[in-house]
Amino acid sequence: MVTYVDAATAPLKNNGQIRLHGAEDFEGMRKACNLTARCLDELVAIVKPGVTTEAIDRFVFEFGADHGAMPATLNYRGYTKSSCTSINHVVCHGIPNEKALKEGDIVNIDVTYILDGWHGDSSRMYPVGRVKRAAERLMEVTHECLMRGIAAVRPGAKTGAIGAAIQSYAEAERCSVVRDFCGHGVGRLFHDAPNILHYGSPNEGVEMREGMIFTIEPMINLGRPHVKVLGDGWTAVTRDRSLSAQYEHTVGVTADGCEVFTLSPAGLDRPGLPAS
Ligand code: MF3
Ligand code: CO
Ligand code: CO
């Protein structure tokens, strides 16, 4: 049986209990998540052919430092970068390096800032110059998956409703849902209970309650869903080398739905795609 605890008084470790947050916690998350969204906004003008993912990562570190925030990924379980940069067939956890982006690439940039102890976790896809129609369509489908997942969030429903909404849309569009990675509770911890699966059925998972805070971050492939992790221990790629896309928001469950904490203040939630 899953148990729910008051985030204000529960010990700060992931023991499987689900934290319920109050108004002050939501305010803390708004600030951290807004900083992450503003960083992802700034990156729209930075991502272009010739730029290295290392330069992008440096910007993420500096922007955080300028605003009193630390990247949560830095020294997290041995990871040594301020962001994840996942290009083309890389599903997630791509490690920034000195290789330049090239025209036609699509890259996911995933940033989590810690501000005043609160974690703001979000990612978007960035087309590099002009990209193929198939790549653009995959990004559109994946963003729509995220938004349909978010639309399923409300108290009383189960987390499986999120996965069901995502899976049914992705597969109707002849795409596949990655099973090996999921969304997660977030707040004062980076990765907390519960897991948010991006597939499944509405009667699975745990009941959503007001005050829960978690991410939804579907990874959608043009080909088959299977992934493998490269020898660096982080980089996850599609086994069939098909293109993969991902968008991520952090949301808080409200009395009648949810608040999306990581929305772009500039309306740049889907860079390079027509405004939704
Ligand atoms: N930000 C990723 C997420 O959405 C986690 C990255 S962990 C890292 O949960 F160590 F790979 F950076
Ligand atoms: Co996340
Ligand atoms: Co993330």
PDB file of C-alpha atoms and ligand atoms in Angstrom:
ATOM      1  CA  MET A   1       0.000   0.000   0.000  1.00  0.00           C
ATOM      2  CA  VAL A   2       1.261   3.446  -0.902  1.00  0.00           C
ATOM      3  CA  THR A   3       1.287   6.067   1.846  1.00  0.00           C
ATOM      4  CA  TYR A   4       1.145   9.832   1.581  1.00  0.00           C
ATOM      5  CA  VAL A   5       3.052  12.146   3.946  1.00  0.00           C
ATOM      6  CA  ASP A   6       3.110  15.848   4.755  1.00  0.00           C
ATOM      7  CA  ALA A   7       6.176  17.185   2.900  1.00  0.00           C
ATOM      8  CA  ALA A   8       6.731  19.709   5.708  1.00  0.00           C
ATOM      9  CA  THR A   9       7.395  17.058   8.367  1.00  0.00           C
ATOM     10  CA  ALA A  10       8.513  13.863   6.568  1.00  0.00           C
ATOM     11  CA  PRO A  11      12.211  12.899   6.574  1.00  0.00           C
ATOM     12  CA  LEU A  12      13.993  13.976   3.398  1.00  0.00           C
ATOM     13  CA  LYS A  13      14.741  10.647   1.768  1.00  0.00           C
ATOM     14  CA  ASN A  14      13.005   8.584  -0.884  1.00  0.00           C
ATOM     15  CA  ASN A  15      11.435   5.772   1.132  1.00  0.00           C
ATOM     16  CA  GLY A  16       8.547   5.241  -1.277  1.00  0.00           C
ATOM     17  CA  GLN A  17       6.138   7.518   0.550  1.00  0.00           C
ATOM     18  CA  ILE A  18       4.513  10.240  -1.517  1.00  0.00           C
ATOM     19  CA  ARG A  19       5.034  13.800  -0.304  1.00  0.00           C
ATOM     20  CA  LEU A  20       2.083  16.201  -0.288  1.00  0.00           C
ATOM     21  CA  HIS A  21       3.240  19.806  -0.557  1.00  0.00           C
ATOM     22  CA  GLY A  22       1.695  23.010   0.749  1.00  0.00           C
ATOM     23  CA  ALA A  23       1.351  26.546  -0.596  1.00  0.00           C
ATOM     24  CA  GLU A  24       4.869  27.626   0.425  1.00  0.00           C
ATOM     25  CA  ASP A  25       6.359  24.580  -1.246  1.00  0.00           C
ATOM     26  CA  PHE A  26       4.462  25.379  -4.451  1.00  0.00           C
ATOM     27  CA  GLU A  27       5.890  28.906  -4.286  1.00  0.00           C
ATOM     28  CA  GLY A  28       9.427  27.507  -3.950  1.00  0.00           C
ATOM     29  CA  MET A  29       8.853  25.205  -6.924  1.00  0.00           C
ATOM     30  CA  ARG A  30       7.464  28.072  -9.016  1.00  0.00           C
ATOM     31  CA  LYS A  31      10.728  29.996  -8.562  1.00  0.00           C
ATOM     32  CA  ALA A  32      13.081  27.067  -9.257  1.00  0.00           C
ATOM     33  CA  CYS A  33      11.058  25.889 -12.246  1.00  0.00           C
ATOM     34  CA  ASN A  34      10.755  29.377 -13.683  1.00  0.00           C
ATOM     35  CA  LEU A  35      14.552  29.724 -13.628  1.00  0.00           C
ATOM     36  CA  THR A  36      14.894  26.425 -15.489  1.00  0.00           C
ATOM     37  CA  ALA A  37      12.322  27.571 -18.058  1.00  0.00           C
ATOM     38  CA  ARG A  38      14.166  30.878 -18.555  1.00  0.00           C
ATOM     39  CA  CYS A  39      17.419  28.997 -19.148  1.00  0.00           C
ATOM     40  CA  LEU A  40      15.701  26.780 -21.736  1.00  0.00           C
ATOM     41  CA  ASP A  41      14.313  29.979 -23.336  1.00  0.00           C
ATOM     42  CA  GLU A  42      17.824  31.499 -23.586  1.00  0.00           C
ATOM     43  CA  LEU A  43      19.099  28.330 -25.252  1.00  0.00           C
ATOM     44  CA  VAL A  44      16.786  28.856 -28.238  1.00  0.00           C
ATOM     45  CA  ALA A  45      19.141  31.577 -29.569  1.00  0.00           C
ATOM     46  CA  ILE A  46      22.283  29.609 -28.661  1.00  0.00           C
ATOM     47  CA  VAL A  47      21.520  26.264 -30.327  1.00  0.00           C
ATOM     48  CA  LYS A  48      22.722  26.389 -33.932  1.00  0.00           C
ATOM     49  CA  PRO A  49      25.069  24.509 -36.276  1.00  0.00           C
ATOM     50  CA  GLY A  50      28.687  24.645 -35.036  1.00  0.00           C
ATOM     51  CA  VAL A  51      27.880  25.076 -31.336  1.00  0.00           C
ATOM     52  CA  THR A  52      29.193  22.321 -29.061  1.00  0.00           C
ATOM     53  CA  THR A  53      27.093  20.693 -26.367  1.00  0.00           C
ATOM     54  CA  GLU A  54      29.962  21.546 -23.985  1.00  0.00           C
ATOM     55  CA  ALA A  55      29.333  25.263 -24.732  1.00  0.00           C
ATOM     56  CA  ILE A  56      25.627  24.732 -24.062  1.00  0.00           C
ATOM     57  CA  ASP A  57      26.488  23.013 -20.782  1.00  0.00           C
ATOM     58  CA  ARG A  58      28.772  25.895 -19.802  1.00  0.00           C
ATOM     59  CA  PHE A  59      25.939  28.343 -20.445  1.00  0.00           C
ATOM     60  CA  VAL A  60      23.619  26.270 -18.231  1.00  0.00           C
ATOM     61  CA  PHE A  61      26.158  26.351 -15.395  1.00  0.00           C
ATOM     62  CA  GLU A  62      26.816  30.100 -15.711  1.00  0.00           C
ATOM     63  CA  PHE A  63      23.153  31.075 -16.024  1.00  0.00           C
ATOM     64  CA  GLY A  64      22.431  29.122 -12.843  1.00  0.00           C
ATOM     65  CA  ALA A  65      25.385  30.676 -11.007  1.00  0.00           C
ATOM     66  CA  ASP A  66      24.233  34.160 -12.065  1.00  0.00           C
ATOM     67  CA  HIS A  67      20.838  33.458 -10.471  1.00  0.00           C
ATOM     68  CA  GLY A  68      21.915  31.657  -7.299  1.00  0.00           C
ATOM     69  CA  ALA A  69      21.110  28.154  -8.535  1.00  0.00           C
ATOM     70  CA  MET A  70      23.122  24.927  -8.863  1.00  0.00           C
ATOM     71  CA  PRO A  71      22.516  22.293 -11.558  1.00  0.00           C
ATOM     72  CA  ALA A  72      21.206  19.166  -9.807  1.00  0.00           C
ATOM     73  CA  THR A  73      22.982  16.855 -12.250  1.00  0.00           C
ATOM     74  CA  LEU A  74      26.451  18.162 -11.297  1.00  0.00           C
ATOM     75  CA  ASN A  75      28.107  15.332  -9.316  1.00  0.00           C
ATOM     76  CA  TYR A  76      24.806  13.445  -9.199  1.00  0.00           C
ATOM     77  CA  ARG A  77      25.641   9.713  -8.993  1.00  0.00           C
ATOM     78  CA  GLY A  78      28.951  10.354 -10.719  1.00  0.00           C
ATOM     79  CA  TYR A  79      27.513  12.546 -13.513  1.00  0.00           C
ATOM     80  CA  THR A  80      29.807  15.557 -14.024  1.00  0.00           C
ATOM     81  CA  LYS A  81      27.820  17.976 -16.233  1.00  0.00           C
ATOM     82  CA  SER A  82      25.219  20.706 -15.681  1.00  0.00           C
ATOM     83  CA  SER A  83      22.810  19.366 -18.305  1.00  0.00           C
ATOM     84  CA  CYS A  84      22.018  16.370 -20.472  1.00  0.00           C
ATOM     85  CA  THR A  85      22.217  16.875 -24.247  1.00  0.00           C
ATOM     86  CA  SER A  86      20.668  14.039 -26.232  1.00  0.00           C
ATOM     87  CA  ILE A  87      21.106  14.216 -30.011  1.00  0.00           C
ATOM     88  CA  ASN A  88      19.075  12.329 -32.674  1.00  0.00           C
ATOM     89  CA  HIS A  89      19.002   8.608 -31.709  1.00  0.00           C
ATOM     90  CA  VAL A  90      20.147   9.398 -28.149  1.00  0.00           C
ATOM     91  CA  VAL A  91      17.088   8.844 -25.954  1.00  0.00           C
ATOM     92  CA  CYS A  92      18.299  10.608 -22.784  1.00  0.00           C
ATOM     93  CA  HIS A  93      21.320  11.316 -20.538  1.00  0.00           C
ATOM     94  CA  GLY A  94      23.592  12.338 -23.432  1.00  0.00           C
ATOM     95  CA  ILE A  95      26.804  13.823 -21.978  1.00  0.00           C
ATOM     96  CA  PRO A  96      27.875  17.263 -23.270  1.00  0.00           C
ATOM     97  CA  ASN A  97      31.165  17.174 -25.200  1.00  0.00           C
ATOM     98  CA  GLU A  98      33.305  19.168 -27.641  1.00  0.00           C
ATOM     99  CA  LYS A  99      31.596  17.836 -30.777  1.00  0.00           C
ATOM    100  CA  ALA A 100      29.681  20.504 -32.716  1.00  0.00           C
ATOM    101  CA  LEU A 101      25.964  20.298 -33.480  1.00  0.00           C
ATOM    102  CA  LYS A 102      25.241  20.083 -37.206  1.00  0.00           C
ATOM    103  CA  GLU A 103      22.420  21.236 -39.461  1.00  0.00           C
ATOM    104  CA  GLY A 104      19.516  18.779 -39.312  1.00  0.00           C
ATOM    105  CA  ASP A 105      20.241  17.449 -35.794  1.00  0.00           C
ATOM    106  CA  ILE A 106      17.547  17.468 -33.145  1.00  0.00           C
ATOM    107  CA  VAL A 107      18.783  17.817 -29.567  1.00  0.00           C
ATOM    108  CA  ASN A 108      17.035  17.489 -26.226  1.00  0.00           C
ATOM    109  CA  ILE A 109      18.464  19.744 -23.522  1.00  0.00           C
ATOM    110  CA  ASP A 110      17.486  18.698 -19.992  1.00  0.00           C
ATOM    111  CA  VAL A 111      18.163  21.093 -17.118  1.00  0.00           C
ATOM    112  CA  THR A 112      17.409  20.826 -13.401  1.00  0.00           C
ATOM    113  CA  TYR A 113      18.240  23.806 -11.202  1.00  0.00           C
ATOM    114  CA  ILE A 114      18.228  23.695  -7.423  1.00  0.00           C
ATOM    115  CA  LEU A 115      17.071  27.064  -6.098  1.00  0.00           C
ATOM    116  CA  ASP A 116      16.548  27.542  -2.344  1.00  0.00           C
ATOM    117  CA  GLY A 117      16.474  23.744  -2.042  1.00  0.00           C
ATOM    118  CA  TRP A 118      13.742  23.217  -4.675  1.00  0.00           C
ATOM    119  CA  HIS A 119      14.370  21.305  -7.925  1.00  0.00           C
ATOM    120  CA  GLY A 120      13.038  22.621 -11.261  1.00  0.00           C
ATOM    121  CA  ASP A 121      13.343  19.844 -13.874  1.00  0.00           C
ATOM    122  CA  SER A 122      12.465  20.421 -17.533  1.00  0.00           C
ATOM    123  CA  SER A 123      13.634  19.631 -21.043  1.00  0.00           C
ATOM    124  CA  ARG A 124      12.787  20.621 -24.601  1.00  0.00           C
ATOM    125  CA  MET A 125      13.771  19.598 -28.119  1.00  0.00           C
ATOM    126  CA  TYR A 126      15.789  22.050 -30.229  1.00  0.00           C
ATOM    127  CA  PRO A 127      16.037  21.663 -33.998  1.00  0.00           C
ATOM    128  CA  VAL A 128      19.507  22.616 -35.305  1.00  0.00           C
ATOM    129  CA  GLY A 129      18.947  24.702 -38.420  1.00  0.00           C
ATOM    130  CA  ARG A 130      16.511  23.077 -40.848  1.00  0.00           C
ATOM    131  CA  VAL A 131      15.511  19.514 -39.986  1.00  0.00           C
ATOM    132  CA  LYS A 132      13.785  16.726 -41.914  1.00  0.00           C
ATOM    133  CA  ARG A 133       9.988  16.537 -41.832  1.00  0.00           C
ATOM    134  CA  ALA A 134      10.163  13.154 -40.010  1.00  0.00           C
ATOM    135  CA  ALA A 135      12.196  14.746 -37.213  1.00  0.00           C
ATOM    136  CA  GLU A 136       9.789  17.669 -36.962  1.00  0.00           C
ATOM    137  CA  ARG A 137       6.819  15.311 -36.845  1.00  0.00           C
ATOM    138  CA  LEU A 138       8.448  13.257 -34.058  1.00  0.00           C
ATOM    139  CA  MET A 139       8.990  16.428 -32.017  1.00  0.00           C
ATOM    140  CA  GLU A 140       5.358  17.481 -32.569  1.00  0.00           C
ATOM    141  CA  VAL A 141       4.045  14.055 -31.557  1.00  0.00           C
ATOM    142  CA  THR A 142       6.267  13.992 -28.464  1.00  0.00           C
ATOM    143  CA  HIS A 143       5.221  17.446 -27.286  1.00  0.00           C
ATOM    144  CA  GLU A 144       1.578  16.502 -27.796  1.00  0.00           C
ATOM    145  CA  CYS A 145       2.231  13.331 -25.731  1.00  0.00           C
ATOM    146  CA  LEU A 146       3.526  15.482 -22.880  1.00  0.00           C
ATOM    147  CA  MET A 147       0.542  17.839 -23.038  1.00  0.00           C
ATOM    148  CA  ARG A 148      -1.961  14.943 -23.158  1.00  0.00           C
ATOM    149  CA  GLY A 149      -0.231  13.406 -20.153  1.00  0.00           C
ATOM    150  CA  ILE A 150      -0.503  16.707 -18.294  1.00  0.00           C
ATOM    151  CA  ALA A 151      -4.204  16.966 -19.205  1.00  0.00           C
ATOM    152  CA  ALA A 152      -4.784  13.636 -17.391  1.00  0.00           C
ATOM    153  CA  VAL A 153      -3.479  14.998 -14.062  1.00  0.00           C
ATOM    154  CA  ARG A 154      -6.169  15.624 -11.429  1.00  0.00           C
ATOM    155  CA  PRO A 155      -6.829  14.475  -7.851  1.00  0.00           C
ATOM    156  CA  GLY A 156      -8.643  11.150  -7.688  1.00  0.00           C
ATOM    157  CA  ALA A 157      -7.332   9.814 -10.990  1.00  0.00           C
ATOM    158  CA  LYS A 158      -4.440   7.339 -11.037  1.00  0.00           C
ATOM    159  CA  THR A 159      -0.974   8.036 -12.397  1.00  0.00           C
ATOM    160  CA  GLY A 160      -1.681   5.307 -14.968  1.00  0.00           C
ATOM    161  CA  ALA A 161      -4.077   7.760 -16.659  1.00  0.00           C
ATOM    162  CA  ILE A 162      -1.037   9.842 -17.612  1.00  0.00           C
ATOM    163  CA  GLY A 163       0.742   6.889 -19.192  1.00  0.00           C
ATOM    164  CA  ALA A 164      -2.401   5.721 -20.962  1.00  0.00           C
ATOM    165  CA  ALA A 165      -2.966   9.148 -22.532  1.00  0.00           C
ATOM    166  CA  ILE A 166       0.633   9.273 -23.740  1.00  0.00           C
ATOM    167  CA  GLN A 167       0.833   5.708 -25.049  1.00  0.00           C
ATOM    168  CA  SER A 168      -2.470   5.778 -26.923  1.00  0.00           C
ATOM    169  CA  TYR A 169      -1.561   8.981 -28.772  1.00  0.00           C
ATOM    170  CA  ALA A 170       2.057   7.961 -29.526  1.00  0.00           C
ATOM    171  CA  GLU A 171       1.047   4.573 -30.922  1.00  0.00           C
ATOM    172  CA  ALA A 172      -1.840   6.029 -32.954  1.00  0.00           C
ATOM    173  CA  GLU A 173       0.855   8.203 -34.562  1.00  0.00           C
ATOM    174  CA  ARG A 174       2.931   5.040 -35.294  1.00  0.00           C
ATOM    175  CA  CYS A 175       5.583   5.984 -32.754  1.00  0.00           C
ATOM    176  CA  SER A 176       6.739   4.008 -29.698  1.00  0.00           C
ATOM    177  CA  VAL A 177       7.073   4.825 -25.996  1.00  0.00           C
ATOM    178  CA  VAL A 178      10.390   4.139 -24.229  1.00  0.00           C
ATOM    179  CA  ARG A 179       9.755   1.930 -21.168  1.00  0.00           C
ATOM    180  CA  ASP A 180      13.186   2.057 -19.503  1.00  0.00           C
ATOM    181  CA  PHE A 181      12.920   5.590 -18.086  1.00  0.00           C
ATOM    182  CA  CYS A 182      10.054   7.373 -16.362  1.00  0.00           C
ATOM    183  CA  GLY A 183       8.917  10.616 -14.753  1.00  0.00           C
ATOM    184  CA  HIS A 184       9.345  10.997 -10.995  1.00  0.00           C
ATOM    185  CA  GLY A 185       8.314  12.801  -7.877  1.00  0.00           C
ATOM    186  CA  VAL A 186      10.401  15.962  -7.419  1.00  0.00           C
ATOM    187  CA  GLY A 187      10.650  18.805  -4.903  1.00  0.00           C
ATOM    188  CA  ARG A 188      13.351  19.030  -2.242  1.00  0.00           C
ATOM    189  CA  LEU A 189      14.559  15.719  -3.705  1.00  0.00           C
ATOM    190  CA  PHE A 190      15.627  15.351  -7.369  1.00  0.00           C
ATOM    191  CA  HIS A 191      14.153  11.878  -7.866  1.00  0.00           C
ATOM    192  CA  ASP A 192      11.382  10.926  -5.452  1.00  0.00           C
ATOM    193  CA  ALA A 193       8.333   8.643  -5.361  1.00  0.00           C
ATOM    194  CA  PRO A 194       6.206   7.952  -7.300  1.00  0.00           C
ATOM    195  CA  ASN A 195       7.475   6.797 -10.687  1.00  0.00           C
ATOM    196  CA  ILE A 196       5.381   8.252 -13.496  1.00  0.00           C
ATOM    197  CA  LEU A 197       5.207   5.710 -16.337  1.00  0.00           C
ATOM    198  CA  HIS A 198       4.613   6.967 -19.869  1.00  0.00           C
ATOM    199  CA  TYR A 199       2.589   3.886 -20.846  1.00  0.00           C
ATOM    200  CA  GLY A 200      -0.074   1.733 -19.197  1.00  0.00           C
ATOM    201  CA  SER A 201      -3.711   1.882 -18.253  1.00  0.00           C
ATOM    202  CA  PRO A 202      -5.851   4.374 -16.272  1.00  0.00           C
ATOM    203  CA  ASN A 203      -6.492   1.868 -13.459  1.00  0.00           C
ATOM    204  CA  GLU A 204      -2.771   1.371 -12.745  1.00  0.00           C
ATOM    205  CA  GLY A 205      -0.374   3.363 -10.588  1.00  0.00           C
ATOM    206  CA  VAL A 206      -1.162   5.403  -7.498  1.00  0.00           C
ATOM    207  CA  GLU A 207      -4.006   7.805  -6.828  1.00  0.00           C
ATOM    208  CA  MET A 208      -3.070  11.429  -7.478  1.00  0.00           C
ATOM    209  CA  ARG A 209      -3.677  13.829  -4.600  1.00  0.00           C
ATOM    210  CA  GLU A 210      -3.535  17.599  -4.286  1.00  0.00           C
ATOM    211  CA  GLY A 211      -0.010  18.681  -3.306  1.00  0.00           C
ATOM    212  CA  MET A 212       1.870  15.978  -5.212  1.00  0.00           C
ATOM    213  CA  ILE A 213       4.668  17.299  -7.420  1.00  0.00           C
ATOM    214  CA  PHE A 214       6.199  15.217 -10.198  1.00  0.00           C
ATOM    215  CA  THR A 215       7.657  15.317 -13.683  1.00  0.00           C
ATOM    216  CA  ILE A 216       6.194  13.964 -16.907  1.00  0.00           C
ATOM    217  CA  GLU A 217       8.932  13.381 -19.474  1.00  0.00           C
ATOM    218  CA  PRO A 218       7.937  11.002 -22.278  1.00  0.00           C
ATOM    219  CA  MET A 219      10.666   9.663 -24.580  1.00  0.00           C
ATOM    220  CA  ILE A 220       9.111   8.755 -27.943  1.00  0.00           C
ATOM    221  CA  ASN A 221      10.855   6.892 -30.792  1.00  0.00           C
ATOM    222  CA  LEU A 222      10.152   6.824 -34.522  1.00  0.00           C
ATOM    223  CA  GLY A 223      11.120   3.140 -34.529  1.00  0.00           C
ATOM    224  CA  ARG A 224      11.039   0.460 -31.845  1.00  0.00           C
ATOM    225  CA  PRO A 225      10.950   1.309 -28.121  1.00  0.00           C
ATOM    226  CA  HIS A 226      14.079  -0.580 -27.074  1.00  0.00           C
ATOM    227  CA  VAL A 227      17.133   1.236 -25.743  1.00  0.00           C
ATOM    228  CA  LYS A 228      20.673   0.378 -24.678  1.00  0.00           C
ATOM    229  CA  VAL A 229      23.067   2.306 -22.484  1.00  0.00           C
ATOM    230  CA  LEU A 230      26.531   2.961 -23.947  1.00  0.00           C
ATOM    231  CA  GLY A 231      29.834   2.113 -22.253  1.00  0.00           C
ATOM    232  CA  ASP A 232      30.023   5.546 -20.584  1.00  0.00           C
ATOM    233  CA  GLY A 233      27.271   4.282 -18.264  1.00  0.00           C
ATOM    234  CA  TRP A 234      24.880   7.155 -19.108  1.00  0.00           C
ATOM    235  CA  THR A 235      24.099   7.679 -22.804  1.00  0.00           C
ATOM    236  CA  ALA A 236      20.901   5.800 -23.692  1.00  0.00           C
ATOM    237  CA  VAL A 237      20.329   5.204 -27.413  1.00  0.00           C
ATOM    238  CA  THR A 238      17.640   3.498 -29.466  1.00  0.00           C
ATOM    239  CA  ARG A 239      18.701  -0.073 -30.287  1.00  0.00           C
ATOM    240  CA  ASP A 240      17.487   0.352 -33.886  1.00  0.00           C
ATOM    241  CA  ARG A 241      19.176   3.801 -34.107  1.00  0.00           C
ATOM    242  CA  SER A 242      15.823   5.440 -34.903  1.00  0.00           C
ATOM    243  CA  LEU A 243      15.248   9.061 -33.893  1.00  0.00           C
ATOM    244  CA  SER A 244      14.049   9.757 -30.349  1.00  0.00           C
ATOM    245  CA  ALA A 245      12.522  12.886 -28.802  1.00  0.00           C
ATOM    246  CA  GLN A 246      11.600  14.030 -25.285  1.00  0.00           C
ATOM    247  CA  TYR A 247       9.978  17.002 -23.561  1.00  0.00           C
ATOM    248  CA  GLU A 248       9.669  17.353 -19.787  1.00  0.00           C
ATOM    249  CA  HIS A 249       7.632  19.511 -17.446  1.00  0.00           C
ATOM    250  CA  THR A 250       7.409  19.623 -13.652  1.00  0.00           C
ATOM    251  CA  VAL A 251       3.792  19.826 -12.452  1.00  0.00           C
ATOM    252  CA  GLY A 252       1.976  20.190  -9.118  1.00  0.00           C
ATOM    253  CA  VAL A 253      -1.427  18.615  -8.493  1.00  0.00           C
ATOM    254  CA  THR A 254      -4.070  21.224  -7.580  1.00  0.00           C
ATOM    255  CA  ALA A 255      -7.674  20.877  -6.354  1.00  0.00           C
ATOM    256  CA  ASP A 256      -9.005  20.606  -9.901  1.00  0.00           C
ATOM    257  CA  GLY A 257      -6.089  19.631 -12.137  1.00  0.00           C
ATOM    258  CA  CYS A 258      -2.484  20.747 -12.113  1.00  0.00           C
ATOM    259  CA  GLU A 259      -0.149  23.697 -12.341  1.00  0.00           C
ATOM    260  CA  VAL A 260       2.698  23.397 -14.871  1.00  0.00           C
ATOM    261  CA  PHE A 261       5.650  24.982 -13.074  1.00  0.00           C
ATOM    262  CA  THR A 262       8.130  24.873 -15.977  1.00  0.00           C
ATOM    263  CA  LEU A 263       6.058  26.614 -18.688  1.00  0.00           C
ATOM    264  CA  SER A 264       8.097  29.006 -20.839  1.00  0.00           C
ATOM    265  CA  PRO A 265       7.425  32.649 -19.890  1.00  0.00           C
ATOM    266  CA  ALA A 266       8.350  33.505 -23.513  1.00  0.00           C
ATOM    267  CA  GLY A 267       6.032  30.974 -25.162  1.00  0.00           C
ATOM    268  CA  LEU A 268       9.021  28.905 -26.335  1.00  0.00           C
ATOM    269  CA  ASP A 269       7.882  25.528 -24.992  1.00  0.00           C
ATOM    270  CA  ARG A 270       8.406  23.909 -28.397  1.00  0.00           C
ATOM    271  CA  PRO A 271      11.331  25.693 -30.075  1.00  0.00           C
ATOM    272  CA  GLY A 272      11.269  25.577 -33.863  1.00  0.00           C
ATOM    273  CA  LEU A 273       7.735  24.203 -34.064  1.00  0.00           C
ATOM    274  CA  PRO A 274       4.612  26.230 -34.854  1.00  0.00           C
ATOM    275  CA  ALA A 275       3.090  27.670 -31.632  1.00  0.00           C
ATOM    276  CA  SER A 276       0.636  25.062 -30.259  1.00  0.00           C
TER     277      SER A 276
HETATM  278  N1  MF3 B   1      17.085  15.546 -15.561  1.00  0.00           N
HETATM  279  C1  MF3 B   1      16.958  14.112 -15.742  1.00  0.00           C
HETATM  280  C2  MF3 B   1      15.524  13.800 -15.401  1.00  0.00           C
HETATM  281  O1  MF3 B   1      14.678  14.311 -16.066  1.00  0.00           O
HETATM  282  C3  MF3 B   1      17.883  13.334 -14.892  1.00  0.00           C
HETATM  283  C4  MF3 B   1      19.301  13.443 -15.311  1.00  0.00           C
HETATM  284  S1  MF3 B   1      20.275  12.608 -14.197  1.00  0.00           S
HETATM  285  C5  MF3 B   1      21.814  12.712 -14.885  1.00  0.00           C
HETATM  286  O2  MF3 B   1      15.180  13.141 -14.456  1.00  0.00           O
HETATM  287  F1  MF3 B   1      22.604  12.312 -13.968  1.00  0.00           F
HETATM  288  F2  MF3 B   1      21.827  11.995 -15.989  1.00  0.00           F
HETATM  289  F3  MF3 B   1      22.050  13.955 -15.210  1.00  0.00           F
HETATM  290 CO    CO B   2      13.063  14.419 -14.660  1.00  0.00          CO
HETATM  291 CO    CO B   3      15.039  16.320 -16.572  1.00  0.00          CO
END
